[in-house]
CSV table of C-alpha atoms and ligand atoms in Angstrom, one decimal:
chain,number,residue,atom,x,y,z
N,1,MET,CA,16.1,147.0,185.2
N,2,GLN,CA,12.7,148.6,185.3
N,3,LYS,CA,10.1,146.8,187.4
N,4,GLU,CA,6.9,145.6,185.8
N,5,THR,CA,3.9,147.7,186.7
N,6,ILE,CA,1.5,146.1,189.2
N,7,LYS,CA,-2.1,147.1,188.8
N,8,ILE,CA,-3.8,147.6,192.2
N,9,ALA,CA,-7.3,148.1,193.5
N,10,ILE,CA,-7.8,149.3,197.1
N,11,ALA,CA,-10.8,148.5,199.3
N,12,GLY,CA,-11.4,151.0,202.1
N,13,PRO,CA,-9.6,153.9,200.4
N,14,ARG,CA,-11.0,156.6,202.7
N,15,GLY,CA,-10.1,154.8,205.9
N,16,ARG,CA,-7.1,155.6,208.1
N,17,MET,CA,-5.1,152.7,206.6
N,18,GLY,CA,-6.6,152.8,203.2
N,19,SER,CA,-5.8,156.5,202.6
N,20,GLU,CA,-2.1,155.7,203.5
N,21,ALA,CA,-2.2,152.8,201.0
N,22,VAL,CA,-3.6,155.2,198.3
N,23,LYS,CA,-0.6,157.5,198.9
N,24,LEU,CA,1.8,154.5,198.8
N,25,VAL,CA,0.5,153.4,195.5
N,26,GLU,CA,0.5,156.9,194.0
N,27,ASP,CA,4.1,157.4,195.2
N,28,THR,CA,5.5,154.1,193.9
N,29,ALA,CA,6.6,154.2,190.3
N,30,HIS,CA,5.8,150.6,189.4
N,31,PHE,CA,2.4,150.6,191.2
N,32,GLU,CA,-0.7,151.8,189.3
N,33,LEU,CA,-4.0,152.4,191.2
N,34,VAL,CA,-6.7,151.2,188.8
N,35,GLY,CA,-9.8,151.2,191.0
N,36,ALA,CA,-11.2,151.5,194.5
N,37,ILE,CA,-13.9,149.7,196.4
N,38,ASP,CA,-16.0,151.8,198.8
N,39,ARG,CA,-19.5,151.5,200.0
N,40,THR,CA,-20.4,155.0,198.8
N,41,TYR,CA,-19.4,157.3,195.9
N,42,ASN,CA,-20.1,154.7,193.2
N,43,ARG,CA,-18.5,155.7,189.9
N,44,GLU,CA,-16.9,158.9,191.3
N,45,LYS,CA,-13.2,159.6,190.9
N,46,LEU,CA,-11.0,159.1,193.9
N,47,SER,CA,-9.6,162.6,193.5
N,48,ASP,CA,-13.1,164.0,193.8
N,49,VAL,CA,-13.8,162.5,197.2
N,50,MET,CA,-10.5,162.5,199.1
N,51,ILE,CA,-7.0,164.1,199.0
N,52,SER,CA,-5.6,162.2,196.1
N,53,SER,CA,-4.3,162.9,192.6
N,54,SER,CA,-5.7,159.6,191.4
N,55,GLU,CA,-8.1,159.4,188.5
N,56,ALA,CA,-9.1,155.9,189.6
N,57,VAL,CA,-12.8,155.2,189.7
N,58,ILE,CA,-14.6,154.1,192.9
N,59,TYR,CA,-17.0,151.0,192.7
N,60,THR,CA,-19.5,149.9,195.3
N,61,ASP,CA,-19.6,146.5,193.6
N,62,ILE,CA,-16.2,144.7,193.9
N,63,THR,CA,-17.0,142.4,191.0
N,64,GLU,CA,-17.7,145.3,188.6
N,65,CYS,CA,-14.4,146.8,189.8
N,66,PHE,CA,-12.5,143.6,188.9
N,67,SER,CA,-14.1,143.1,185.6
N,68,GLU,CA,-13.7,146.7,184.4
N,69,THR,CA,-10.2,147.5,185.8
N,70,ALA,CA,-8.5,144.0,185.8
N,71,PRO,CA,-6.2,144.6,188.8
N,72,ASP,CA,-3.3,142.2,189.6
N,73,VAL,CA,-3.7,142.8,193.4
N,74,LEU,CA,-6.4,143.8,195.8
N,75,ILE,CA,-5.3,145.7,198.9
N,76,ASP,CA,-8.0,145.2,201.5
N,77,LEU,CA,-8.1,147.5,204.6
N,78,THR,CA,-11.7,147.4,205.7
N,79,THR,CA,-13.5,145.3,208.4
N,80,PRO,CA,-13.3,141.6,209.3
N,81,GLU,CA,-16.6,140.5,207.6
N,82,ILE,CA,-16.2,142.5,204.5
N,83,GLY,CA,-12.5,141.9,204.2
N,84,LYS,CA,-13.1,138.1,204.3
N,85,LEU,CA,-15.8,138.5,201.6
N,86,HIS,CA,-13.5,140.7,199.4
N,87,THR,CA,-10.6,138.2,199.8
N,88,LYS,CA,-12.8,135.3,198.6
N,89,ILE,CA,-14.2,137.3,195.6
N,90,ALA,CA,-10.6,138.4,194.7
N,91,LEU,CA,-9.4,134.8,194.7
N,92,GLU,CA,-12.4,133.8,192.6
N,93,HIS,CA,-11.5,136.5,190.0
N,94,GLY,CA,-7.8,135.6,189.9
N,95,VAL,CA,-6.9,138.9,191.8
N,96,ARG,CA,-4.1,138.4,194.4
N,97,PRO,CA,-5.2,139.7,197.8
N,98,VAL,CA,-2.9,141.6,200.2
N,99,VAL,CA,-5.0,141.9,203.3
N,100,GLY,CA,-4.2,144.1,206.3
N,101,THR,CA,-7.7,143.8,207.7
N,102,THR,CA,-7.5,142.1,211.1
N,103,GLY,CA,-10.0,139.9,213.0
N,104,PHE,CA,-10.0,136.8,210.8
N,105,SER,CA,-10.6,133.6,212.8
N,106,GLU,CA,-8.6,130.4,212.4
N,107,SER,CA,-11.5,128.8,210.4
N,108,ASP,CA,-11.7,131.9,208.1
N,109,LEU,CA,-7.9,131.5,207.4
N,110,ASN,CA,-8.3,127.8,206.8
N,111,GLU,CA,-11.2,128.4,204.4
N,112,LEU,CA,-9.2,131.1,202.5
N,113,MET,CA,-6.1,128.8,202.4
N,114,GLU,CA,-8.2,126.1,200.7
N,115,LEU,CA,-9.5,128.5,198.2
N,116,THR,CA,-6.1,129.9,197.5
N,117,ASP,CA,-4.7,126.4,196.9
N,118,GLU,CA,-7.7,125.6,194.6
N,119,LYS,CA,-7.0,128.8,192.6
N,120,GLY,CA,-3.2,128.4,192.6
N,121,ILE,CA,-2.5,132.1,193.1
N,122,GLY,CA,-0.7,134.1,195.8
N,123,ALA,CA,-2.4,135.8,198.8
N,124,ILE,CA,-0.9,137.5,201.8
N,125,ILE,CA,-2.7,138.2,205.0
N,126,ALA,CA,-0.7,140.1,207.6
N,127,PRO,CA,-2.1,141.3,210.9
N,128,ASN,CA,0.8,143.7,211.2
N,129,PHE,CA,2.6,145.3,208.2
N,130,ALA,CA,5.1,147.3,210.3
N,131,LEU,CA,8.5,145.7,209.8
N,132,GLY,CA,9.5,146.6,213.3
N,133,ALA,CA,6.5,144.7,214.7
N,134,VAL,CA,7.5,141.7,212.7
N,135,LEU,CA,11.0,141.8,214.2
N,136,MET,CA,9.4,142.2,217.7
N,137,MET,CA,7.5,139.0,217.1
N,138,LYS,CA,10.6,137.2,215.8
N,139,PHE,CA,12.8,138.4,218.7
N,140,SER,CA,10.0,137.4,221.2
N,141,GLN,CA,10.0,133.9,219.7
N,142,MET,CA,13.8,133.8,220.1
N,143,ALA,CA,13.6,134.9,223.8
N,144,ALA,CA,10.9,132.3,224.5
N,145,ASN,CA,13.5,129.6,224.0
N,146,TYR,CA,15.1,130.9,227.3
N,147,PHE,CA,12.2,132.5,229.2
N,148,THR,CA,9.1,130.5,229.5
N,149,ASP,CA,7.1,133.0,231.5
N,150,VAL,CA,5.6,135.7,229.3
N,151,GLU,CA,2.7,138.1,229.1
N,152,ILE,CA,1.7,140.3,226.1
N,153,ILE,CA,0.3,143.8,226.6
N,154,GLU,CA,-1.0,145.3,223.4
N,155,GLN,CA,-2.3,148.9,223.2
N,156,HIS,CA,-4.4,150.4,220.4
N,157,HIS,CA,-6.7,153.4,219.6
N,158,ASP,CA,-10.3,153.1,220.9
N,159,GLN,CA,-11.8,152.6,217.4
N,160,LYS,CA,-10.3,149.2,217.0
N,161,LEU,CA,-13.0,146.5,216.6
N,162,ASP,CA,-11.1,143.3,217.5
N,163,ALA,CA,-9.4,142.3,220.8
N,164,PRO,CA,-6.9,141.0,221.4
N,165,SER,CA,-5.1,142.3,218.3
N,166,GLY,CA,-4.1,140.0,215.5
N,167,THR,CA,-0.5,140.9,216.3
N,168,ALA,CA,-0.9,139.8,219.9
N,169,LEU,CA,-2.5,136.5,218.9
N,170,LYS,CA,0.2,135.9,216.2
N,171,THR,CA,2.9,136.6,218.8
N,172,ALA,CA,1.4,134.2,221.3
N,173,GLU,CA,1.2,131.6,218.5
N,174,MET,CA,4.8,132.1,217.5
N,175,ILE,CA,5.9,131.8,221.2
N,176,SER,CA,3.8,128.7,221.7
N,177,ALA,CA,5.6,127.0,218.8
N,178,VAL,CA,8.9,127.0,220.8
N,179,ARG,CA,7.9,127.4,224.4
N,180,GLU,CA,7.3,124.5,226.8
N,181,ALA,CA,3.5,124.5,227.6
N,182,LYS,CA,3.1,126.1,231.0
N,183,MET,CA,0.3,127.6,233.1
N,184,GLN,CA,1.6,130.9,234.6
N,185,GLY,CA,1.0,132.7,237.8
N,186,HIS,CA,0.0,131.1,241.1
N,187,PRO,CA,-1.9,127.8,240.7
N,188,ASP,CA,-4.5,129.1,243.3
N,189,GLU,CA,-4.8,132.7,241.9
N,190,LYS,CA,-8.4,134.0,241.8
N,191,GLU,CA,-9.7,136.9,239.6
N,192,ILE,CA,-11.6,139.2,241.9
N,193,LEU,CA,-12.9,141.0,238.8
N,194,PRO,CA,-13.3,138.6,235.8
N,195,GLY,CA,-10.8,139.4,233.0
N,196,ALA,CA,-8.3,140.9,235.4
N,197,ARG,CA,-5.6,138.5,234.3
N,198,GLY,CA,-6.3,139.0,230.6
N,199,ALA,CA,-7.2,136.4,227.9
N,200,ASP,CA,-5.4,133.1,227.9
N,201,GLN,CA,-3.8,131.5,224.8
N,202,ASN,CA,-1.9,128.3,225.6
N,203,GLY,CA,-1.2,129.7,229.1
N,204,ILE,CA,0.1,133.0,227.8
N,205,ARG,CA,-1.8,136.0,229.1
N,206,LEU,CA,-2.9,138.7,226.6
N,207,HIS,CA,-3.9,142.2,227.8
N,208,SER,CA,-5.7,144.7,225.5
N,209,VAL,CA,-5.6,148.4,226.2
N,210,ARG,CA,-7.9,150.7,224.2
N,211,LEU,CA,-7.4,154.5,224.5
N,212,PRO,CA,-7.8,157.5,222.2
N,213,GLY,CA,-4.3,158.9,221.3
N,214,LEU,CA,-2.8,155.5,220.9
N,215,ILE,CA,-2.0,154.0,217.4
N,216,ALA,CA,-0.6,150.4,217.7
N,217,HIS,CA,1.8,149.4,220.4
N,218,GLN,CA,2.9,146.1,221.9
N,219,GLU,CA,5.1,145.0,224.7
N,220,VAL,CA,6.1,141.3,225.2
N,221,MET,CA,7.3,140.9,228.8
N,222,PHE,CA,9.3,138.0,229.9
N,223,GLY,CA,10.1,137.2,233.5
N,224,GLY,CA,12.9,135.0,234.9
N,225,ASP,CA,14.8,134.7,238.2
N,226,GLY,CA,15.5,138.3,239.3
N,227,GLN,CA,15.1,139.7,235.8
N,228,THR,CA,12.6,140.8,233.2
N,229,LEU,CA,13.0,141.3,229.5
N,230,LYS,CA,10.7,143.7,227.6
N,231,ILE,CA,10.5,143.7,223.8
N,232,ARG,CA,8.5,146.6,222.6
N,233,HIS,CA,7.3,148.1,219.3
N,234,ASP,CA,5.4,151.3,218.7
N,235,SER,CA,3.7,152.5,215.6
N,236,TYR,CA,3.3,156.3,215.9
N,237,ASN,CA,1.4,156.7,212.6
N,238,ARG,CA,-0.1,154.6,209.9
N,239,ALA,CA,2.7,155.3,207.5
N,240,SER,CA,4.7,152.8,209.6
N,241,PHE,CA,2.7,150.0,208.0
N,242,MET,CA,3.3,151.0,204.4
N,243,SER,CA,6.8,149.6,203.8
N,244,GLY,CA,5.3,146.2,204.7
N,245,VAL,CA,2.3,146.7,202.4
N,246,LYS,CA,4.7,147.6,199.5
N,247,LEU,CA,6.8,144.5,200.2
N,248,ALA,CA,3.7,142.3,200.3
N,249,VAL,CA,2.3,143.6,197.0
N,250,GLU,CA,5.6,142.8,195.3
N,251,GLN,CA,5.9,139.4,196.9
N,252,VAL,CA,2.3,138.3,196.3
N,253,MET,CA,3.0,138.4,192.6
N,254,LYS,CA,5.8,135.8,193.0
N,255,ILE,CA,4.0,133.2,195.1
N,256,ASP,CA,1.1,130.7,194.5
N,257,GLN,CA,-0.2,130.0,198.0
N,258,LEU,CA,-1.6,131.9,201.0
N,259,VAL,CA,1.1,133.4,203.3
N,260,TYR,CA,-0.1,134.5,206.8
N,261,GLY,CA,2.2,137.0,208.5
N,262,LEU,CA,4.8,139.3,207.0
N,263,GLU,CA,7.5,137.4,209.0
N,264,ASN,CA,7.1,134.6,206.4
N,265,ILE,CA,8.1,136.8,203.5
N,266,ILE,CA,11.0,138.6,205.0
N,267,GLU,CA,14.4,137.0,205.6
X,1,LIG,P1,-11.1,152.7,209.3
X,1,LIG,O1,-10.4,154.0,209.3
X,1,LIG,O2,-12.4,152.5,210.0
X,1,LIG,O3,-11.3,152.3,207.7
X,1,LIG,C1,-12.1,151.2,207.3
X,1,LIG,C2,-12.6,151.5,205.9
X,1,LIG,O4,-13.3,150.4,205.4
X,1,LIG,C3,-13.5,152.7,205.9
X,1,LIG,O5,-13.1,153.5,204.8
X,1,LIG,C4,-14.9,152.1,205.7
X,1,LIG,O6,-15.8,152.9,205.0
X,1,LIG,C5,-14.5,150.9,204.8
X,1,LIG,N1,-15.6,149.9,204.7
X,1,LIG,C6,-16.4,149.4,205.7
X,1,LIG,N2,-17.3,148.6,205.2
X,1,LIG,C7,-17.1,148.6,203.9
X,1,LIG,C8,-17.7,148.0,202.8
X,1,LIG,N3,-18.8,147.2,203.0
X,1,LIG,N4,-17.2,148.1,201.6
X,1,LIG,C9,-16.2,148.9,201.3
X,1,LIG,N5,-15.5,149.6,202.3
X,1,LIG,C10,-16.0,149.4,203.6
X,1,LIG,O7,-10.1,151.5,209.8
X,1,LIG,P2,-8.5,151.5,209.7
X,1,LIG,O8,-8.0,152.0,211.0
X,1,LIG,O9,-8.1,152.0,208.4
X,1,LIG,O10,-8.3,149.9,209.7
X,1,LIG,C11,-8.7,149.1,208.7
X,1,LIG,C12,-8.4,147.6,209.0
X,1,LIG,O11,-6.9,147.5,209.0
X,1,LIG,C13,-8.8,147.2,210.4
X,1,LIG,O12,-9.2,145.8,210.3
X,1,LIG,C14,-7.6,147.3,211.2
X,1,LIG,O13,-7.6,146.5,212.4
X,1,LIG,C15,-6.5,146.9,210.2
X,1,LIG,N6,-5.2,147.4,210.5
X,1,LIG,C16,-4.2,146.6,210.0
X,1,LIG,C17,-2.9,146.9,210.2
X,1,LIG,C18,-1.8,146.0,209.6
X,1,LIG,O14,-0.6,146.4,209.7
X,1,LIG,N7,-2.2,144.9,209.1
X,1,LIG,C19,-2.5,148.1,210.8
X,1,LIG,C20,-3.6,149.0,211.3
X,1,LIG,C21,-4.9,148.6,211.1
X,1,LIG,P3,-16.9,153.8,205.7
X,1,LIG,O15,-16.2,155.1,206.0
X,1,LIG,O16,-18.0,153.9,204.7
X,1,LIG,O17,-17.3,153.1,207.0
């Protein structure tokens, strides 16, 4: 059976993630790119400003984009402040947001969840769209039932704005849901340089590495008597996130609440 066409607008189409999302939409038979939101190139065609075959028009005003192109879904891959604003405007216009932008706080998420409930349409916010990363988080949660000592080392390119990464925070949250609360390390340990032991979430230490050359990598390291267990995921390019974006666009059409995290939409 032929799948129904999903009309999509992309915010941040010229960005590293956004340009991959443009490719994904162009290459998917039942997806149609109807518009793009950028802060420059108002009313120009996407194909005139980037490598793309899309005739979709760029808008600097997201509400004009929504009223003129009537998308079903907004894919947002921008920055935390603008991504949050776009998500709110999308919900207010009945457009289902699929948000890959990271850096939303818990209160941002609560606010967006309330708005989604009020509007009764689906929304998906996922700090990591790589399916392998989602499995890394799930396997880490499984391991935390047996190993209570754990530290998370995430590594990203040096243009990333938020630290720790949304994935590291989400992993710590998933581990905390099953792990006995515990302070790790020596009770008398002292940081000679502040920050040396990383950030602390529920006693779990999170370490952020930022270097050119990296894309997105995370190792969850568990320690037990005479053994360590390392669960690691590496994204070597941004195409690694696109199978998750595709799945989220398809799923967001079928739900009527906000789902945070891709792990909640895969079996
Ligand atoms: P990027 O290359 O800097 O792209 C960001 C894009 O947003 C740029 O095109 C930028 O345009 C645009 N933008 C900024 N302000 C805007 C505004 N006011 N209106 C419209 N567009 C605006 O960043 P990236 O590496 O693609 O990452 C984008 C987001 O995705 C980040 O939050 C990142 O952490 C996140 N991310 C998520 C995943 C995931 O799996 N969920 C994976 C990787 C990255 P200008 O060129 O004009 O600045």
